[in-house]
Amino acid sequence: MAESAYWNRFWRRRISRRAVLGAGAVGALGAASAAILGCNGGGGNGNGNGTDNRPDTELTPVAGGNVTQGRLLSALGIDPHVDLTGFGIVDLMYTYLYSWNRYTEEAVYNNLATNFEHPDDLTFIYTIRPDVVGWPTGPAANEPLTSTDCVESFKRRGTALTAPDKRFPQRIESYETPNDTTFKFVMKRKFVPAVREMANATWAIIPAKVLDSYPSLSQIAFGTGPFMLGEFRGSERIVLDRHPNHFLKPRPWLDTYTFIVITESSSLLAAFRSGQHDINGAVLTKSTAQEFIDADDKYRVSQSPSLFYPVIHMKMRDPWRDIRVRQAMDLAINRKEIIDVIQDGEGNYNGPIQWPQFKWALPQQEVRDFYPHDPEKAKALLKEAGYPQITAKMKYPEVPGAPIVADIAVLLKSQFERDKVPINLELDAVELGAFIANVILPGNFDLAFFPNLPYDEPDRPLSFYHSKGVTGSGNWTNYTNRELDKLIDAQSEEFDETKRQEIVLAAQRMILPEHGPQITLTGGIGYFASWKHVHFGAGGDPLATPIPGSDYGPVGTDMWTEKD
Amino acid sequence: MAQEVAAPLSIEEAAPPHIPASRRALRMARRHPLGVFGLLVIAVLVSAGFFAELMAPYDPLSPNRITKAFAELSAPVDAETTTFTVKDGADLGYGQTVGIESEEIIVLNIAGNTITVQRGAEQTEATSHDAGAALGSSTVDTLSRPSAKHPFGTDRLGRDVLSRTIFGARISLMIGMVAILFGVTVGSFLGVLSGYIGRLVDSVIQRSVDAFLAFPQIVLLLAIITVIGDEDSAVRIFLADNTPIPQGEFLGVPDFLNIFVISIGIGLAVAAGVARVVRGAVLSVKENVYIEAARAMGASDARIMLRHIFPNVAALIVILASITLPLAILAEAAISFLGVGVQPPVPSWGADMTGPNRELALSGTWWPVFFPGLALSLVVLGFNMLGDAFRDISDPRLRGALGAGSGRNL
Amino acid sequence: MRNYILRRLLILIPIMLGVSFLTFAMFRMIPGDAAVLRCQLGCTPEILEDLRHEMRLDRPWYQQYGDWVWAIVRHGDLGHSLTESRLPVTTELDRRLPITGELLVMTLFLALLLGIPPGVISAIRPGTPLDWLSRVGSVLWLSIPAFWLGILVIAFGVSWFDWTPPQFGRGYVPFLDDPWVNLQQFFFPSLVLALAIGAAIMRLTRSSLLEVLGNDYIRTAWSKGLRERTVVMRHALKNALIPVLTIVGLQVGALIGGAVIIESVFNLNGIGKYVLEAILRRDFFVVQSLVLLFAVAFVTANLVVDILYGWLDPRIRYS
């Protein structure tokens, strides 16, 4: 069965009411069970049911108009190499080597690079298009991007003081630009995650002339992407104008792309409902999204697995050093109830690698079998380990306006109390900045609830188990497992995907019986709502596997609106 | 012209009639119904503060669980059956564990109305069920509307909103009282010192007070809380190490030390205003003759401050405390609402009015946001009405009808 | 009068200094390393050292204080955000000042409108049901927290009328660009804020007017046979409103505090919201400068009120 076709239908599907009621593949048990269900299984209810229209691939885009997207985060700065609050905007203004299809986890060469050669694991050679020209304004007006621009951008990204995660650029040995359209670099050490990383929003290719003229691009932009910076008021409104000479002319279809910043989620929702903007912009829970799903003549709702998954870190000292205690904790947690209460009944269990990463995660059934809910056994284990009663301080960060971490912590505590498991969780809320600086980084905790961010590469989630840790300067839980370290290092250097999968699965199977140093919980489903007159192209997802005969561009180029 | 002169009254006749205190109180109550209302509200608040465990039907922090029935069997099943048919398959999901009575089953697949399941892991007894038996599972009772079981409904985690409101009263009262106790004490002390001693001490204290009072209250409060509220702040460490204030749960209040620190923060903001007012009063008391006399008799400054100045401003201090208590409660609600004060899951009225509860209010789930706010409004209203009643009783000019009025009543 | 003003102005300087120092001290007391907040999970000792140097945290505290004050006084430079963008505070202030300004002006206007007429009526018709209604109403509006009211307004607007305040989707529309939309954007936020202040004004107007009406010169006016309107409006009200002015001055602090809350509820991108967001993301340099700004504004407003008071009250004017 064509797996990608199944995934195309699962991911980012438009939902009709019947599909949700029919409890479609939303609760699917992952790749393995997807095979059991078959392509025509319960997951098929979505397409073509109800009052639905033809898929976007059958419609003809209309040029012109504006789309307004809501944003929860103020965009304090839009320098792609350093500003983390500019995501969503910088990807529209700048050009990248290639795009990334999150669902098939493959590079899509629809941007600057047309070809990729990989003669050996350390050498990367990209052939780039000659016709990616800059905006009509700025130091590099109307000039095409060259390989030199690539080199300068990479260098800047790799050396900027506060640029995130520099493991990849630090392993680059040398750059070469044999001609304007060939960009080559050689690495010192193999590093597979680089492939995914070069497609993320922080790796923008910026014209060297712009970099020379403007040391900081936080409040200004001169790029080559489909949209140009028009109006920029980061905490309020950002207006992007169409780049008239984008290499995918006549795209982008939209004349303007507007972002409106509403920092409070209920206000954002209210504005969306009354039609003040076209794309909601925040991830919704099922209960909040239900009204939009029900009104499927007005709204388009798509769903996507939430890549946000909190984990509980355990410091490897008494009592958590005893594996029986760790196992007891795992047994005492009722993961199904977390899915029911926190994730609106839709979700799956997470292993060391979260379940939506189908390529790398353990089969869902295996994970479910490994984490039964058995408070009696937990009590027995604790007794056996000699801890008739444990009081554990669990620190978690306060994220104002988004108490999902607090909610899960409360639920866990109540589960232990209800089942009379003798682990007394003392919840200790710490402000987010202080949490990172004073709790996590110095390893100052017994139990710490860490809200993990989306990763779609297996390397990062696994690095939490590495003795060097995520920052490279040590694992803040003090966990060390040399065998595991070897596996984790090996997968980061294995370019062959099948082999890498084997290593990753093996690593996870080594981690599971350890019941630590992280307790992984569950991951849910997020809903995205937009008004029906906005079309994203490509069946609802701009980055879906290109349908033969069509040619989908980078983010934003294929969007169009029926409204003027 | 000669007026009739009434015969002089005897002492007993001239004395005003003795009305028992209770009847006097009743008469006052009838004349000031709003004040009575205020008193009642405050009484409820105080009892909620002290007797929250008794008054609240549920624990404010625990999700409540119920068994939800989702569907009914449409045909009987026995021990061998692994595929059921139900009348209405809504809401059943893959991997979900449901039960028929006490038997656990895991849903493996749903196609139309046919559900493929895996019956309990260790099945000791084969059980059969008739058609019509309910499939259900124990689940958390989230977002249920106000009902007899939960008069104020439940929130997104299944917590009873009435219980949260009642315990929220305890938090508000606790924070308010600690804040006022601390603030008024510190403020009065500084005010008396500053007013009585004068000179350099007065200047220094007054300039500091001026600086504090130069900030708008909320802004000052936000700044103070940001500074002292941090996990590693000097204040917190001091309190944690040197005082017996518990850090975890205490008196049904989780994270007690944090609450205490917030109260201190609010108290600091209050102290400045109190210091200024008390200083003014001390300045006028200072002029009294008996102060001079005491000094002439050789009383030390400290003794004079304690025995003479302080009792004279005590009444003012009590009034100040009663005025600022509702303000402190409001201040806590405001900063918790903004995300800076009390944090979830602690049941604070302010914190419960924001976050996901606000989002839910937009789609019809009004009760988690409405009731805490109502309680807060009632409390402040009660204090204000009581204060009004007191003022009416003590200052007849403001009553209008009985006072000088518009001047028409000459 | 001139001495009065001069004295007031002179006191301003030490107060400003004191406020700036207090602000600075408060924010230096915040535990935690401001540099760590910038690199978070990516912190290494070298990066931290570079950052601390860039943020000038490696200098002694008095030098940091001096630098800060000097920058403000000499260049009007209020510093910049701690985040990567290093967005200057003055840039954001330029954008946000009109918004908070309009909110405060409208709120004051509505508060006076809502407070003075009922207060006057209440005072000249004491004991009547109208009086009772005003008094109960004022206590009510004084007690209901503005943020709760604001949330309810939005929730009901959305659920029952499908209406959302236009600033949610549009950003600020200046008055000159589109007066109708602009008024829509500011009406409800101002109203919600104005209710409590209006209630306080109402009560004070009432009690102040009652007191004035009991005075001898009013009795003289009555005895001259003047109509009620003349007595009240021309003679009594002017004097009765003087304490009201004081209250308005005192309420400026409450106004600014209320602005912080209401701006966040109604999504108005004013200075109040700026301060709040900066606090929530631990952007301390911004908070420091803004808190100072608030204090300066507050002190100045009080000064203006004091001067106005002195001008209006003949006893002070001619002293």
PDB file of C-alpha atoms in Angstrom, chain A residues 68 74 76-77 82-84 161-162 166 216 218-219 232-237 260-264 267-268 270-271 273-274 276-277 400 431 433-434 436-438 440-441 450 460 470-471 473 476, chain C residues 32 36-43 47 50-51 54 81 83-88 92 95-96 99 154 158-159 162-172 264-265 267 269 273 277 280-282:
ATOM      1  CA  THR A  68      -4.643  37.926   7.195  1.00  0.00           C
ATOM      2  CA  SER A  74       4.740  39.222  19.002  1.00  0.00           C
ATOM      3  CA  LEU A  76      10.008  41.208  18.241  1.00  0.00           C
ATOM      4  CA  GLY A  77      12.591  40.793  15.580  1.00  0.00           C
ATOM      5  CA  VAL A  82      18.911  34.920  15.526  1.00  0.00           C
ATOM      6  CA  ASP A  83      15.351  36.023  16.185  1.00  0.00           C
ATOM      7  CA  LEU A  84      13.217  33.135  17.288  1.00  0.00           C
ATOM      8  CA  LEU A 161      26.326  35.101  19.196  1.00  0.00           C
ATOM      9  CA  THR A 162      22.836  34.033  20.075  1.00  0.00           C
ATOM     10  CA  LYS A 166      25.278  25.605  16.398  1.00  0.00           C
ATOM     11  CA  SER A 216      21.379  43.602  12.352  1.00  0.00           C
ATOM     12  CA  SER A 218      16.015  42.509  13.383  1.00  0.00           C
ATOM     13  CA  GLN A 219      13.903  45.452  12.409  1.00  0.00           C
ATOM     14  CA  PHE A 232       6.435  46.190  10.342  1.00  0.00           C
ATOM     15  CA  ARG A 233       5.061  46.733  13.802  1.00  0.00           C
ATOM     16  CA  GLY A 234       6.116  43.570  15.510  1.00  0.00           C
ATOM     17  CA  SER A 235       3.682  43.598  18.395  1.00  0.00           C
ATOM     18  CA  GLU A 236       0.735  44.642  16.334  1.00  0.00           C
ATOM     19  CA  ARG A 237       0.673  44.181  12.600  1.00  0.00           C
ATOM     20  CA  ILE A 260      -2.130  40.521  13.068  1.00  0.00           C
ATOM     21  CA  VAL A 261      -0.734  39.993  16.537  1.00  0.00           C
ATOM     22  CA  ILE A 262      -3.150  39.195  19.307  1.00  0.00           C
ATOM     23  CA  THR A 263      -1.252  37.915  22.269  1.00  0.00           C
ATOM     24  CA  GLU A 264      -4.173  36.436  24.117  1.00  0.00           C
ATOM     25  CA  SER A 267      -9.094  37.342  21.906  1.00  0.00           C
ATOM     26  CA  LEU A 268      -7.465  35.752  18.900  1.00  0.00           C
ATOM     27  CA  ALA A 270     -12.906  35.907  19.065  1.00  0.00           C
ATOM     28  CA  ALA A 271     -11.411  37.915  16.241  1.00  0.00           C
ATOM     29  CA  ARG A 273     -14.768  33.942  14.619  1.00  0.00           C
ATOM     30  CA  SER A 274     -16.077  37.297  13.626  1.00  0.00           C
ATOM     31  CA  GLN A 276     -11.505  39.794  11.332  1.00  0.00           C
ATOM     32  CA  HIS A 277      -8.771  37.564  10.067  1.00  0.00           C
ATOM     33  CA  PRO A 400       1.085  32.496  31.564  1.00  0.00           C
ATOM     34  CA  GLU A 431       8.543  31.163  36.235  1.00  0.00           C
ATOM     35  CA  GLY A 433      12.798  32.099  32.433  1.00  0.00           C
ATOM     36  CA  ALA A 434      13.932  31.110  35.896  1.00  0.00           C
ATOM     37  CA  ILE A 436      15.356  27.263  32.300  1.00  0.00           C
ATOM     38  CA  ALA A 437      18.121  29.196  33.928  1.00  0.00           C
ATOM     39  CA  ASN A 438      17.889  28.012  37.509  1.00  0.00           C
ATOM     40  CA  ILE A 440      16.958  22.866  34.142  1.00  0.00           C
ATOM     41  CA  LEU A 441      20.373  24.038  33.077  1.00  0.00           C
ATOM     42  CA  PHE A 450       9.870  19.929  30.740  1.00  0.00           C
ATOM     43  CA  ARG A 460      17.342  15.937  19.293  1.00  0.00           C
ATOM     44  CA  VAL A 470      21.181  18.446  24.873  1.00  0.00           C
ATOM     45  CA  THR A 471      23.543  21.364  25.346  1.00  0.00           C
ATOM     46  CA  SER A 473      27.906  20.193  28.273  1.00  0.00           C
ATOM     47  CA  TRP A 476      21.256  17.651  33.468  1.00  0.00           C
TER      48      TRP A 476
ATOM     49  CA  GLY C  32      18.811  35.268  37.877  1.00  0.00           C
ATOM     50  CA  VAL C  36      21.232  33.494  30.647  1.00  0.00           C
ATOM     51  CA  LEU C  37      17.756  34.488  29.620  1.00  0.00           C
ATOM     52  CA  ARG C  38      19.032  35.420  26.206  1.00  0.00           C
ATOM     53  CA  CYS C  39      20.794  32.229  25.314  1.00  0.00           C
ATOM     54  CA  GLN C  40      18.758  29.842  27.438  1.00  0.00           C
ATOM     55  CA  LEU C  41      19.460  26.308  26.338  1.00  0.00           C
ATOM     56  CA  GLY C  42      22.319  27.405  24.133  1.00  0.00           C
ATOM     57  CA  CYS C  43      24.370  28.949  26.930  1.00  0.00           C
ATOM     58  CA  ILE C  47      28.664  33.012  25.039  1.00  0.00           C
ATOM     59  CA  ASP C  50      30.255  37.887  25.534  1.00  0.00           C
ATOM     60  CA  LEU C  51      26.623  38.575  26.276  1.00  0.00           C
ATOM     61  CA  GLU C  54      27.396  43.363  25.390  1.00  0.00           C
ATOM     62  CA  SER C  81      14.748  45.185  24.577  1.00  0.00           C
ATOM     63  CA  THR C  83      15.733  40.006  23.229  1.00  0.00           C
ATOM     64  CA  GLU C  84      17.669  39.478  20.045  1.00  0.00           C
ATOM     65  CA  SER C  85      15.882  42.234  18.253  1.00  0.00           C
ATOM     66  CA  ARG C  86      17.192  44.901  20.617  1.00  0.00           C
ATOM     67  CA  LEU C  87      14.141  46.896  19.752  1.00  0.00           C
ATOM     68  CA  PRO C  88      14.588  50.385  21.182  1.00  0.00           C
ATOM     69  CA  GLU C  92       7.799  51.229  20.595  1.00  0.00           C
ATOM     70  CA  ARG C  95       3.810  53.743  18.355  1.00  0.00           C
ATOM     71  CA  ARG C  96       2.054  53.072  21.594  1.00  0.00           C
ATOM     72  CA  ILE C  99      -3.086  54.515  21.985  1.00  0.00           C
ATOM     73  CA  ILE C 154     -16.238  40.442  25.046  1.00  0.00           C
ATOM     74  CA  VAL C 158     -19.045  37.275  20.719  1.00  0.00           C
ATOM     75  CA  SER C 159     -21.663  34.777  21.814  1.00  0.00           C
ATOM     76  CA  ASP C 162     -21.211  37.918  16.916  1.00  0.00           C
ATOM     77  CA  TRP C 163     -19.372  41.131  17.512  1.00  0.00           C
ATOM     78  CA  THR C 164     -15.715  41.537  18.365  1.00  0.00           C
ATOM     79  CA  PRO C 165     -14.009  44.793  19.152  1.00  0.00           C
ATOM     80  CA  PRO C 166     -12.460  45.931  15.861  1.00  0.00           C
ATOM     81  CA  GLN C 167      -8.984  46.245  17.300  1.00  0.00           C
ATOM     82  CA  PHE C 168      -8.717  42.485  17.518  1.00  0.00           C
ATOM     83  CA  GLY C 169      -8.341  42.060  13.842  1.00  0.00           C
ATOM     84  CA  ARG C 170      -7.095  45.349  12.691  1.00  0.00           C
ATOM     85  CA  GLY C 171      -4.554  46.938  14.865  1.00  0.00           C
ATOM     86  CA  TYR C 172      -4.871  50.516  15.923  1.00  0.00           C
ATOM     87  CA  SER C 264      -4.437  43.467  27.751  1.00  0.00           C
ATOM     88  CA  VAL C 265      -8.075  42.394  27.930  1.00  0.00           C
ATOM     89  CA  ASN C 267      -5.894  43.914  22.941  1.00  0.00           C
ATOM     90  CA  ASN C 269      -1.310  47.884  21.946  1.00  0.00           C
ATOM     91  CA  LYS C 273       0.357  46.148  27.445  1.00  0.00           C
ATOM     92  CA  GLU C 277       4.449  41.758  28.075  1.00  0.00           C
ATOM     93  CA  LEU C 280       6.155  38.362  31.348  1.00  0.00           C
ATOM     94  CA  ARG C 281       9.116  37.798  29.082  1.00  0.00           C
ATOM     95  CA  ARG C 282      11.554  39.082  31.659  1.00  0.00           C
TER      96      ARG C 282
END
